Short mmCIF file of C-alpha atoms in Angstrom, two decimals:
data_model
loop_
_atom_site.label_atom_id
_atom_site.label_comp_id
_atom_site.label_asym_id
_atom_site.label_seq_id
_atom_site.Cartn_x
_atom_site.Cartn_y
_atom_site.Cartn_z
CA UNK X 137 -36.84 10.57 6.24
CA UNK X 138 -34.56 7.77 4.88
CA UNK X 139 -33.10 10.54 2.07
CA UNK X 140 -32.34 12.81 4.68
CA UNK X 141 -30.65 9.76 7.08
CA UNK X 142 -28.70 9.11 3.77
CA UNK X 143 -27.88 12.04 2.87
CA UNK X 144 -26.14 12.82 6.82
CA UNK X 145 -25.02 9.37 6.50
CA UNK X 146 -22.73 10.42 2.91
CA UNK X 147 -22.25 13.83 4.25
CA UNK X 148 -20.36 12.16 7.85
CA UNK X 149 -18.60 9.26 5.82
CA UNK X 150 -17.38 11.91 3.43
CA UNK X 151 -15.91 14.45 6.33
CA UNK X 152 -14.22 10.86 7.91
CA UNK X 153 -12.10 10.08 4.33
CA UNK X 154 -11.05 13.87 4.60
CA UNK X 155 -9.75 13.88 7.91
CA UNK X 156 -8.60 10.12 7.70
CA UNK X 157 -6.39 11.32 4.58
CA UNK X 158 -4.89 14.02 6.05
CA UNK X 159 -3.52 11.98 8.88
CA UNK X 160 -2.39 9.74 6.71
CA UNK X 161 -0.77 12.32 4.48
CA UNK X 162 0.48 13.96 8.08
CA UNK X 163 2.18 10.59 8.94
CA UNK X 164 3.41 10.29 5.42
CA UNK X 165 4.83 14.27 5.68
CA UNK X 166 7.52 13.30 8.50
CA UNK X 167 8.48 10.71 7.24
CA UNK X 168 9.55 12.39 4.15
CA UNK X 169 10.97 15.10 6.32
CA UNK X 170 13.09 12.56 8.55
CA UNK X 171 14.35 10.32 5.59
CA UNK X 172 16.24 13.00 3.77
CA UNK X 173 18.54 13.36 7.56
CA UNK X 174 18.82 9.48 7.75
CA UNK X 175 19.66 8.34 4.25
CA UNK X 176 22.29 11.31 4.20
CA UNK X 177 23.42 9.25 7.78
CA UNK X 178 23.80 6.54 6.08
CA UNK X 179 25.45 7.19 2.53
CA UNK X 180 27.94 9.28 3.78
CA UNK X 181 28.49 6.87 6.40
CA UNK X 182 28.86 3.49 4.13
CA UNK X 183 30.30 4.80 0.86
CA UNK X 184 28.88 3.54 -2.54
CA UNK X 185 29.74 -0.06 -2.59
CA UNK X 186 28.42 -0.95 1.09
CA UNK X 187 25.44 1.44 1.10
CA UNK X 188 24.85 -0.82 -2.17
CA UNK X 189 24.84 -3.75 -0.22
CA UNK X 190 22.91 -1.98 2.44
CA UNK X 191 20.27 -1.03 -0.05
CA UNK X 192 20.06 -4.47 -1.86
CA UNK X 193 18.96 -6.34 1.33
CA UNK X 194 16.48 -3.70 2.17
CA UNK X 195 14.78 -4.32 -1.24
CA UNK X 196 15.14 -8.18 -1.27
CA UNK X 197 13.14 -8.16 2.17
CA UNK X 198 10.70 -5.29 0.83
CA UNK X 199 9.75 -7.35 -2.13
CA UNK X 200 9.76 -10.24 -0.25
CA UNK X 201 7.23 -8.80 2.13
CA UNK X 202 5.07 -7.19 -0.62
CA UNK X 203 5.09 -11.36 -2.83
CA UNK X 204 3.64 -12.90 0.53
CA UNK X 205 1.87 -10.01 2.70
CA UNK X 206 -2.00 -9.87 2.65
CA UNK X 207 -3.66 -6.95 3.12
CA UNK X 208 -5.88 -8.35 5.87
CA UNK X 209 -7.00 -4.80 7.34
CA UNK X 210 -9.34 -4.69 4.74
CA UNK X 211 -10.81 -8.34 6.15
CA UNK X 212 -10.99 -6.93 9.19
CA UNK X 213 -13.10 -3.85 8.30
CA UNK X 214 -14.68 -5.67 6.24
CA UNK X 215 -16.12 -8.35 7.66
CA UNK X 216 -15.70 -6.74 11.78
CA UNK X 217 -17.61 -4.23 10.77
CA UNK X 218 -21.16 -5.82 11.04
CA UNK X 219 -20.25 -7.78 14.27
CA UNK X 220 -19.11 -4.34 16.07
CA UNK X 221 -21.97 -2.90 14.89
CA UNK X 222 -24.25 -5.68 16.49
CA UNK X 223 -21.78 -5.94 19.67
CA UNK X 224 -20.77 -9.25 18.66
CA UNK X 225 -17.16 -8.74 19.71
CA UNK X 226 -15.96 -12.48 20.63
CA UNK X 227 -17.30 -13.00 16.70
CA UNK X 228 -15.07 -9.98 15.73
CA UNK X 229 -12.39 -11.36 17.86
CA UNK X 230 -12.53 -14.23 16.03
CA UNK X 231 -12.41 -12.68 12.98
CA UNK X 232 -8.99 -10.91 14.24
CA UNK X 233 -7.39 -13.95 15.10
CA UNK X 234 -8.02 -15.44 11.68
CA UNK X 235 -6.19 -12.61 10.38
CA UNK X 236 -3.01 -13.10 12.71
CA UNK X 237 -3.21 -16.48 11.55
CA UNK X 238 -2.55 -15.28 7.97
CA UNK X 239 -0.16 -12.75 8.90
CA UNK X 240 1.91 -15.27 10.70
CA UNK X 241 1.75 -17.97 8.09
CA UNK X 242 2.94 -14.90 5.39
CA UNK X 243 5.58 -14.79 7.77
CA UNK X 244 6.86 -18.13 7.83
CA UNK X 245 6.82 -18.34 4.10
CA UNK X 246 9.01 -15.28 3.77
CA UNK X 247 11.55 -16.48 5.85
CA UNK X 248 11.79 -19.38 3.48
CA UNK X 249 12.00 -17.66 0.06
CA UNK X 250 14.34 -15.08 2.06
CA UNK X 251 16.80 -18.14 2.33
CA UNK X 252 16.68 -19.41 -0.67
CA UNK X 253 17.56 -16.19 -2.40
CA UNK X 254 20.41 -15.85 0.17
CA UNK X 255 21.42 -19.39 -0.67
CA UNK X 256 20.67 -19.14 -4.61
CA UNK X 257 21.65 -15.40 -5.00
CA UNK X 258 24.02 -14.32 -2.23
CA UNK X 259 26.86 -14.60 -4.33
CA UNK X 260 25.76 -12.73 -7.11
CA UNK X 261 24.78 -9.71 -4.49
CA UNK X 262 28.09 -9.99 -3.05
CA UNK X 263 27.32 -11.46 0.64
CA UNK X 264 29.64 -12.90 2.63
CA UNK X 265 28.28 -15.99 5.12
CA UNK X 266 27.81 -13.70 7.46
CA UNK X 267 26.57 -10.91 6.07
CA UNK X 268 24.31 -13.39 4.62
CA UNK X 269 23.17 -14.40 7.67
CA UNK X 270 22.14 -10.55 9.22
CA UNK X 271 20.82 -10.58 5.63
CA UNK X 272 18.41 -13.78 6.86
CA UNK X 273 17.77 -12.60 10.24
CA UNK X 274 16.81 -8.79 8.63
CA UNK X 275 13.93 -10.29 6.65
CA UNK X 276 12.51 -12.29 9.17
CA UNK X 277 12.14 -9.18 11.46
CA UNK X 278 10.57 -7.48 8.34
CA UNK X 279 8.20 -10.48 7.92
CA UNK X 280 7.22 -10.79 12.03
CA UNK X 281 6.34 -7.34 12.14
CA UNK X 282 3.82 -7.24 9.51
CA UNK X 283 1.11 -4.90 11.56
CA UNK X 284 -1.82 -5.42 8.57
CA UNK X 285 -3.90 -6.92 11.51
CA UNK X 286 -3.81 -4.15 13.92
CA UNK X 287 -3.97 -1.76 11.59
CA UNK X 288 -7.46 -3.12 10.37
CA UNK X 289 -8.74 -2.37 14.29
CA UNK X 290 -7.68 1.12 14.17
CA UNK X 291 -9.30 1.52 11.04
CA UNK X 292 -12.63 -0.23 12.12
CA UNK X 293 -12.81 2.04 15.06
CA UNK X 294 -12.20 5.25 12.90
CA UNK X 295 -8.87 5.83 14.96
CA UNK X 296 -6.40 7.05 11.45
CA UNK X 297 -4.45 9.49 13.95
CA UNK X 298 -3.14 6.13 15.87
CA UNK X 299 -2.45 4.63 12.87
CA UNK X 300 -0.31 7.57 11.82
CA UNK X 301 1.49 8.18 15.48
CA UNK X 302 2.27 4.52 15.26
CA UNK X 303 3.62 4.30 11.63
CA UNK X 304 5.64 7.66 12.34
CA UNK X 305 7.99 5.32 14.96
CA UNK X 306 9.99 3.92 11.47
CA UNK X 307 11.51 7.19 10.79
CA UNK X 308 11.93 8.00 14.02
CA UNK X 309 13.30 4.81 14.64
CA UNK X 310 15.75 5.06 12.11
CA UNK X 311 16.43 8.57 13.04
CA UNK X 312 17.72 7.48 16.58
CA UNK X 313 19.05 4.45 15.13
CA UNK X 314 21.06 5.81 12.60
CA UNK X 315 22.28 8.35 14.84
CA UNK X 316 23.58 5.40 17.32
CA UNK X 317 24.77 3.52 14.33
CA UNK X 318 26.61 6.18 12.96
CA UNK X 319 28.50 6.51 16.92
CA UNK X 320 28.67 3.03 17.93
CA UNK X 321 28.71 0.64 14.45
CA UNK X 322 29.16 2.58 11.33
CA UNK X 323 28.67 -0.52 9.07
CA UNK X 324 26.29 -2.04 7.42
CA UNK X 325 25.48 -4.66 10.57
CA UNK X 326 24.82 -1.44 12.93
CA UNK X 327 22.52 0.08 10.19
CA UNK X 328 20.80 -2.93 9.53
CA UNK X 329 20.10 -3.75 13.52
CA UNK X 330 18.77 0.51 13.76
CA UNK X 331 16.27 -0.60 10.57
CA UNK X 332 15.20 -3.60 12.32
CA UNK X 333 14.47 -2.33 15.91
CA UNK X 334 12.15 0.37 13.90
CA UNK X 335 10.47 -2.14 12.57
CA UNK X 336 9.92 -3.59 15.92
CA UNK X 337 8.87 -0.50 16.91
CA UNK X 338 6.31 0.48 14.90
CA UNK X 339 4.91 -2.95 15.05
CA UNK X 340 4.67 -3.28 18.96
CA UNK X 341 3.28 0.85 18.81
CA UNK X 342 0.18 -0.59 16.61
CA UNK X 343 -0.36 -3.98 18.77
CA UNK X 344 -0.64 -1.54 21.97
CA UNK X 345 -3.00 0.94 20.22
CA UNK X 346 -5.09 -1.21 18.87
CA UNK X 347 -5.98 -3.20 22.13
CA UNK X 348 -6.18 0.09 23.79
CA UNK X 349 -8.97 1.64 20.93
CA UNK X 350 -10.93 -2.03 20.87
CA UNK X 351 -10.49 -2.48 24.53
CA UNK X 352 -13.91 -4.53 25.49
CA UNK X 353 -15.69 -4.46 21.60
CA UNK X 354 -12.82 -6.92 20.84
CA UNK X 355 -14.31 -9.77 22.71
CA UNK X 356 -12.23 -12.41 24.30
CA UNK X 357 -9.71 -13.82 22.97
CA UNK X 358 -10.41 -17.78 24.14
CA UNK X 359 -13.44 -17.56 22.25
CA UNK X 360 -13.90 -20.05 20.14
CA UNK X 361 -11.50 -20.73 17.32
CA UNK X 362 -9.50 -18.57 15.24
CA UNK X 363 -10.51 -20.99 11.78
CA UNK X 364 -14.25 -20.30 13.12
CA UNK X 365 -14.24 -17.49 11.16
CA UNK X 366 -14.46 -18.67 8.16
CA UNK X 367 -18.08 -20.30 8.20
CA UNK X 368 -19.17 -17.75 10.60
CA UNK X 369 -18.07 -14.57 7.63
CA UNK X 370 -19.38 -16.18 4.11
CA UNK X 371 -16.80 -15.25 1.48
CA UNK X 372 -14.28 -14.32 3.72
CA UNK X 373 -11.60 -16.56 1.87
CA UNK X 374 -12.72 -15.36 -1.71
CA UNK X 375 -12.38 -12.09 -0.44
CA UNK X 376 -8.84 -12.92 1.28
CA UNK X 377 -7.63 -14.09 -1.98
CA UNK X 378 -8.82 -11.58 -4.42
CA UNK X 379 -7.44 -8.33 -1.89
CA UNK X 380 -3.94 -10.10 -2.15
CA UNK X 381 -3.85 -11.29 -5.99
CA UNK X 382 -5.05 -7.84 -6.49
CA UNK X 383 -2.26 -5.54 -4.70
CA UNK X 384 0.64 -8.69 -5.54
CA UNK X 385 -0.54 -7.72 -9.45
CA UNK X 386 -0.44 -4.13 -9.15
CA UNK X 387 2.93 -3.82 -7.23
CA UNK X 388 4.89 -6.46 -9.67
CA UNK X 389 3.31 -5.43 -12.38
CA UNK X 390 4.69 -2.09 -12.49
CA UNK X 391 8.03 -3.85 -11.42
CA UNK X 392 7.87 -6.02 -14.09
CA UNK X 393 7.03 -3.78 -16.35
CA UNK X 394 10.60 -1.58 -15.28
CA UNK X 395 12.42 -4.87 -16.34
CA UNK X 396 10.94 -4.98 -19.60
CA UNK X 397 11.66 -1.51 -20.57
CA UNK X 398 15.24 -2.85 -19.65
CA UNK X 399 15.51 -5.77 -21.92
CA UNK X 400 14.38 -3.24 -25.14
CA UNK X 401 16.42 -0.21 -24.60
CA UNK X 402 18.79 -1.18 -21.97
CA UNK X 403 19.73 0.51 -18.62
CA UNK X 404 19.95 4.71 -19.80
CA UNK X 405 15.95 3.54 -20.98
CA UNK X 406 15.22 1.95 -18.10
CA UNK X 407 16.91 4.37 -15.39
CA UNK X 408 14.85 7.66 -17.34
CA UNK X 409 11.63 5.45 -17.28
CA UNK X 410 12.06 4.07 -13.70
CA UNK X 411 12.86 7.69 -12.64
CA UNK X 412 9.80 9.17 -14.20
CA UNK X 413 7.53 6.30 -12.61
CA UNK X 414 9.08 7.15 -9.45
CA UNK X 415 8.34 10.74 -9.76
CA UNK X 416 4.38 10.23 -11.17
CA UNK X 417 3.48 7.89 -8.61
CA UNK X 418 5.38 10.51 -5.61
CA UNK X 419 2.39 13.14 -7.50
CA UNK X 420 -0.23 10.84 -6.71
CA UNK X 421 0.55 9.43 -3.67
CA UNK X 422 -2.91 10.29 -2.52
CA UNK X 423 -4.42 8.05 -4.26
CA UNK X 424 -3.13 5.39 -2.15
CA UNK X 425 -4.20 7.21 0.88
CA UNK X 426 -7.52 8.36 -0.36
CA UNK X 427 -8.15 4.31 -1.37
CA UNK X 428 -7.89 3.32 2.05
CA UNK X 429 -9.40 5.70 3.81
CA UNK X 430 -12.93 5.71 0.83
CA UNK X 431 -12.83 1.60 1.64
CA UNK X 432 -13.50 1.71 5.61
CA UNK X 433 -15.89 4.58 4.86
CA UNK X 434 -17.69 2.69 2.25
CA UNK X 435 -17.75 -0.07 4.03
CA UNK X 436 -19.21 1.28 7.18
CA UNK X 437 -22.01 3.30 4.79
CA UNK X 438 -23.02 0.51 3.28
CA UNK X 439 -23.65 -1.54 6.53
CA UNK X 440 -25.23 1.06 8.63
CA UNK X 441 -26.67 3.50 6.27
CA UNK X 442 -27.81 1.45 2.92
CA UNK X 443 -27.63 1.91 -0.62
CA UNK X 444 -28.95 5.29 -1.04
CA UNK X 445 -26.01 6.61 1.05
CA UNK X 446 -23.40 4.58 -0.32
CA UNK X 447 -24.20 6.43 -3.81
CA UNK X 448 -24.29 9.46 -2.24
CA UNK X 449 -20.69 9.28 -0.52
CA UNK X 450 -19.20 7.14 -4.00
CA UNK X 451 -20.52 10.17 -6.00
CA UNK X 452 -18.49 13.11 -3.89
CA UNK X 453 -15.72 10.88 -3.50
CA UNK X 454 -15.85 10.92 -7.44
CA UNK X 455 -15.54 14.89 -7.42
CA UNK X 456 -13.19 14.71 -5.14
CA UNK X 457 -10.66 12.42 -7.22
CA UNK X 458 -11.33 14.09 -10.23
CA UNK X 459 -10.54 17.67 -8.98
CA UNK X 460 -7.30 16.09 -7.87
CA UNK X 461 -6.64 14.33 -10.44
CA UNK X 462 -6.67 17.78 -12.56
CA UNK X 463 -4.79 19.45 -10.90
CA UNK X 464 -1.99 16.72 -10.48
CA UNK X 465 -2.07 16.85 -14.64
CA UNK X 466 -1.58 20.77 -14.62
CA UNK X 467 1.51 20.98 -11.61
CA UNK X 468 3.01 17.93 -13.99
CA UNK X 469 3.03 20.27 -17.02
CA UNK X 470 3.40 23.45 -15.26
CA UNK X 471 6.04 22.43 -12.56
CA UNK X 472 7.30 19.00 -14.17
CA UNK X 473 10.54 19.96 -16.30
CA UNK X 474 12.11 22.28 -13.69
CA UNK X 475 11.22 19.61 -11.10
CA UNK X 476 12.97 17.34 -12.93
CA UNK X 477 15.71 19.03 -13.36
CA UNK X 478 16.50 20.27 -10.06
CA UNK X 479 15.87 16.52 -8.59
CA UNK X 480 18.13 14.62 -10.91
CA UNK X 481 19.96 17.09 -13.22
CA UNK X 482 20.42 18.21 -16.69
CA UNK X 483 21.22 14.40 -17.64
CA UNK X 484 17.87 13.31 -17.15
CA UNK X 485 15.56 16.09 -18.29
CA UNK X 486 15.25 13.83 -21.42
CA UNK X 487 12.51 11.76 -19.03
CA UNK X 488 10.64 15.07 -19.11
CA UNK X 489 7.64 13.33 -21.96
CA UNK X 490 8.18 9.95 -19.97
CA UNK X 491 7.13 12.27 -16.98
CA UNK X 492 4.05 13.30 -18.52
CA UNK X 493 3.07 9.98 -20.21
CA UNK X 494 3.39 8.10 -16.84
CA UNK X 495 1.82 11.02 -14.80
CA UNK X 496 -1.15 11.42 -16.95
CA UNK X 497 -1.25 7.56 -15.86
CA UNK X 498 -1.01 8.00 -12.92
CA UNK X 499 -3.73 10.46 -12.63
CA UNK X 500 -6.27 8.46 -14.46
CA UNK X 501 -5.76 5.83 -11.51
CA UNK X 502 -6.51 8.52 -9.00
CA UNK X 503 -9.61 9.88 -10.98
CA UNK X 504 -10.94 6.39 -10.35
CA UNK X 505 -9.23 5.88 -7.16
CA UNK X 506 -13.49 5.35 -5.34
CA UNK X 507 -14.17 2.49 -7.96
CA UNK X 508 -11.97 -0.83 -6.42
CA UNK X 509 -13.17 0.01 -2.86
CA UNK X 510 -16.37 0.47 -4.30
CA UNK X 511 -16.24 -2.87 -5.48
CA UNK X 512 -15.21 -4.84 -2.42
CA UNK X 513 -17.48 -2.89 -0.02
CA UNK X 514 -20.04 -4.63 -2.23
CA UNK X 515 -18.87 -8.31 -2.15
CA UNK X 516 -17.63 -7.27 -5.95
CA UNK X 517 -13.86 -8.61 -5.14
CA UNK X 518 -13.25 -11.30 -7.49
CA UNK X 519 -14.84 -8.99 -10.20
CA UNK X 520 -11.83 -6.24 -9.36
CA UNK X 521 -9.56 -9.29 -9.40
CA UNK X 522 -10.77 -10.35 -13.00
CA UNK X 523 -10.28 -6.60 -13.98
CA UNK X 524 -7.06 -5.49 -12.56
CA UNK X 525 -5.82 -8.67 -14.32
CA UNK X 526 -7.30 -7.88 -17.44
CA UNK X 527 -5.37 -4.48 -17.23
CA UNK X 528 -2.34 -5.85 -16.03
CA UNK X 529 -1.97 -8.66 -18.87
CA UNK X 530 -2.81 -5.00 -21.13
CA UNK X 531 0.06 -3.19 -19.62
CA UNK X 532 2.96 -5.65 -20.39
CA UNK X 533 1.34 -6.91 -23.65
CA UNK X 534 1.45 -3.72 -25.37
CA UNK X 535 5.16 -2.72 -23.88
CA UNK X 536 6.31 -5.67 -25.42
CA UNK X 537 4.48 -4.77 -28.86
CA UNK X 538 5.71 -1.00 -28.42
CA UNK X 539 8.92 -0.87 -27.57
CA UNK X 540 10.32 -2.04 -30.32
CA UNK X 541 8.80 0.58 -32.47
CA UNK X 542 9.01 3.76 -30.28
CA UNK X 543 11.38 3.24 -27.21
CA UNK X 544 10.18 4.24 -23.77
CA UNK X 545 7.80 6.53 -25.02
CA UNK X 546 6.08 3.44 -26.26
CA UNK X 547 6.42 2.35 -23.03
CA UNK X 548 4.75 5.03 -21.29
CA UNK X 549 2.18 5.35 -23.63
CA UNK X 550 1.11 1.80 -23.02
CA UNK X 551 0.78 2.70 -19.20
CA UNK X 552 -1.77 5.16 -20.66
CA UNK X 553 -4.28 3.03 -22.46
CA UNK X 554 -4.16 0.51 -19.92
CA UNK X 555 -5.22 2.77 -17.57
CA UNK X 556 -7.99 4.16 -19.57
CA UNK X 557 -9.01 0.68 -20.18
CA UNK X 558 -8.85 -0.25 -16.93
CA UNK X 559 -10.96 2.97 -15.43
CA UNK X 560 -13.26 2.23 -18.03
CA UNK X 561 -13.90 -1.45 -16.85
CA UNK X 562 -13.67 -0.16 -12.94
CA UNK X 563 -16.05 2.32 -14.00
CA UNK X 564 -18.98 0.21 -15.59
CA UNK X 565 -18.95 -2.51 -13.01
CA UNK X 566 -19.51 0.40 -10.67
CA UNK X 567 -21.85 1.74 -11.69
CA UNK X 568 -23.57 -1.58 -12.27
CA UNK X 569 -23.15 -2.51 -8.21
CA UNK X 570 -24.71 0.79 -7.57
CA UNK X 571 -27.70 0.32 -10.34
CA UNK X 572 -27.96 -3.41 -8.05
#
């Protein structure tokens, strides 16, 4: 009777991820679709030198936001799982709040590094006081509308196809926006205000559908205090800290690792290898999606259903990677080199091994996309800490011993036996948690 209740248990969680991809891949679609109208807005709009501008405060408050935003959805699924399963909700409120806390406390400390890079940096990025200023004000609408909170309680309650209405309001934010920016201000202020109120947008489209899903199961919101959470949820700080170390690693690594290729080979190196990374990680995008989507399942299996069905629904998740994975690997070599070409041109068709290198990468991520969610479903998150470390320290250790000898192939061949390395760690302390 209990194999059978597992076995349903797998089969459900496994028919969720599906759906709960492909509404994240549906969000992720018109997005795409919109962004091709917009950014064509807004080149032709600003020219080369203040679309440069443009673009440079866009990725100063991006990687500002990625340095000192915590992915506390995963807390919230997580750890609100067992209290919405017991109807605790004023203990899963609770457990919300401490998350806002966090979110609003990332906040504050990106304003601050956002001005002193204006202050340090401005010059160098050619701001003006004012534009330094909008520059300012632009980042701290990027860091109050950090929506990792309310996007945990849409996830909890299984409601992906909120979470993708609500995330579609950027583009279509910046449609309109662009659109009234292109009429009304057709500078970099007006673009900059249309980016912010999407922002805004999307944020205040989450809050309201994610009271409206958790309606009553929330609990009230007087309830105790917010800081209660942390003796009531054992671990909960552990876990905090490994999540963010974890995606703050992965994210600057690969940065990092763009700015090394630079130093060896100089900026033709770096723009081929940059472009190829780009292009790899566009062919596995799913494995982003498919992570998030295999955590809250995991998650909920392993609460309600037990250990037999957590293997189950780990297993087929398993298939499922590495059937994608493969046939990522073939459209790279069947598909690659005239993709290449027709994206960039002629000029860069030299990238074409870098392409395969980095994809092949890529790929072996996604084959082993089940194993980190595995992990922290399990209470296993310092362990992925200690191991995506381990990998990371791998990748920019043997660029720097490469490149010097072969170039950016080196490069991208590092990528490759860090990732193997990497899976292969991933791997084994699976499979360990599930032999537990």
């Amino acid at each position: 009777m209990d194999s059978k209740r597992g076995s349903g248990g797998a089969q459900e969680g496994f028919a969720r991820i599906l759906a709960n991809t492909g509404w994240l891949l549906g969000g992720k679609g018109v997005g795409a679709v919109l962004s091709l109208a917009y950014l064509a807005i807004v080149t032709r709009t600003l020219g080369v030198a203040d679309f440069g501008r443009f673009a440079l405060v866009l990725s100063a408050a991006n990687v500002i936001k990625t340095l000192v935003s915590f992915d506390s959805w995963q807390i919230v699924v997580r750890y609100g799982q067992p209290h919405l399963a017991s109807g605790n909700g004023d203990a899963l409120n609770r457990v919300l709040r401490f998350c806002i806390l966090i979110d609003l406390g990332s906040a504050a400390a990106g304003g601050l590094i956002a001005a002193f890079i204006i202050l340090a940096f401005g010059s160098l990025m050619d701001l003006s006081a004012g534009m330094g200023w909008q520059a300012w004000i632009f980042c701290m609408v990027m860091m109050i509308t950090i929506r990792s909170s309310p996007t945990g309680v849409l996830r909890l309650f299984d409601r992906f196809d909120s979470g993708a209405f609500a995330e579609t309001m950027i583009p279509v934010g910046r449609m309109i926006g662009a659109l009234l920016a292109w009429v009304l201000m057709p500078n970099v202020t007006g673009f900059l205000i249309a980016w912010g109120v999407a922002e805004l947008l999307c944020a205040v489209s989450y809050w309201w559908l994610a009271i409206r899903v958790g309606g009553d199961s929330l609990g009230g919101w007087r309830a105790g205090k917010a800081m209660d959470a942390r003796t009531e949820n054992p671990g909960i700080v552990g876990f905090l800290t490994a999540t963010n170390l974890q995606t703050t690693l992965s994210s600057v690594g690969q940065q990092v690792a763009v700015l090394v290729v630079g130093l060896f080979v100089g900026p033709a190196g770096a723009g081929l290898y940059r472009l190829a990374n780009q292009l790899a990680n566009s062919l596995t995008k799913i494995s982003s999606l498919l992570s998030r989507s295999i955590f809250v399942e995991l998650s909920r299996t392993h609460g309600s259903h037990g250990h037999e069905a957590l293997g189950m629904l780990f297993r087929r998740t398993n298939r499922l990677a590495l059937i994608a994975g493969a046939v990522i690997i073939v459209l790279i070599l069947t598909i690659g080199h005239p993709l290449l070409g027709l994206i960039a041109g002629k000029a860069f068709l030299p990238g074409y091994p870098l392409l395969v290198l980095l994809g092949i990468s890529a790929c072996i991520d996604l084959i082993g996309v089940s194993y980190r969610p595995l992990l922290m479903a399990t209470d296993r998150a310092t362990l992925s800490l200690r191991i995506t470390l381990v990998s990371t320290a791998m990748l920019l250790g043997m660029q720097a011993a490469l490149l010097p000898l072969y170039g950016t192939i080196g490069a991208a061949a590092a990528n490759v036996v860090a990732s193997i390395i990497g899976f292969a760690m991933m791997g084994l302390a699976s499979r360990r948690a599930m032999s537990r």
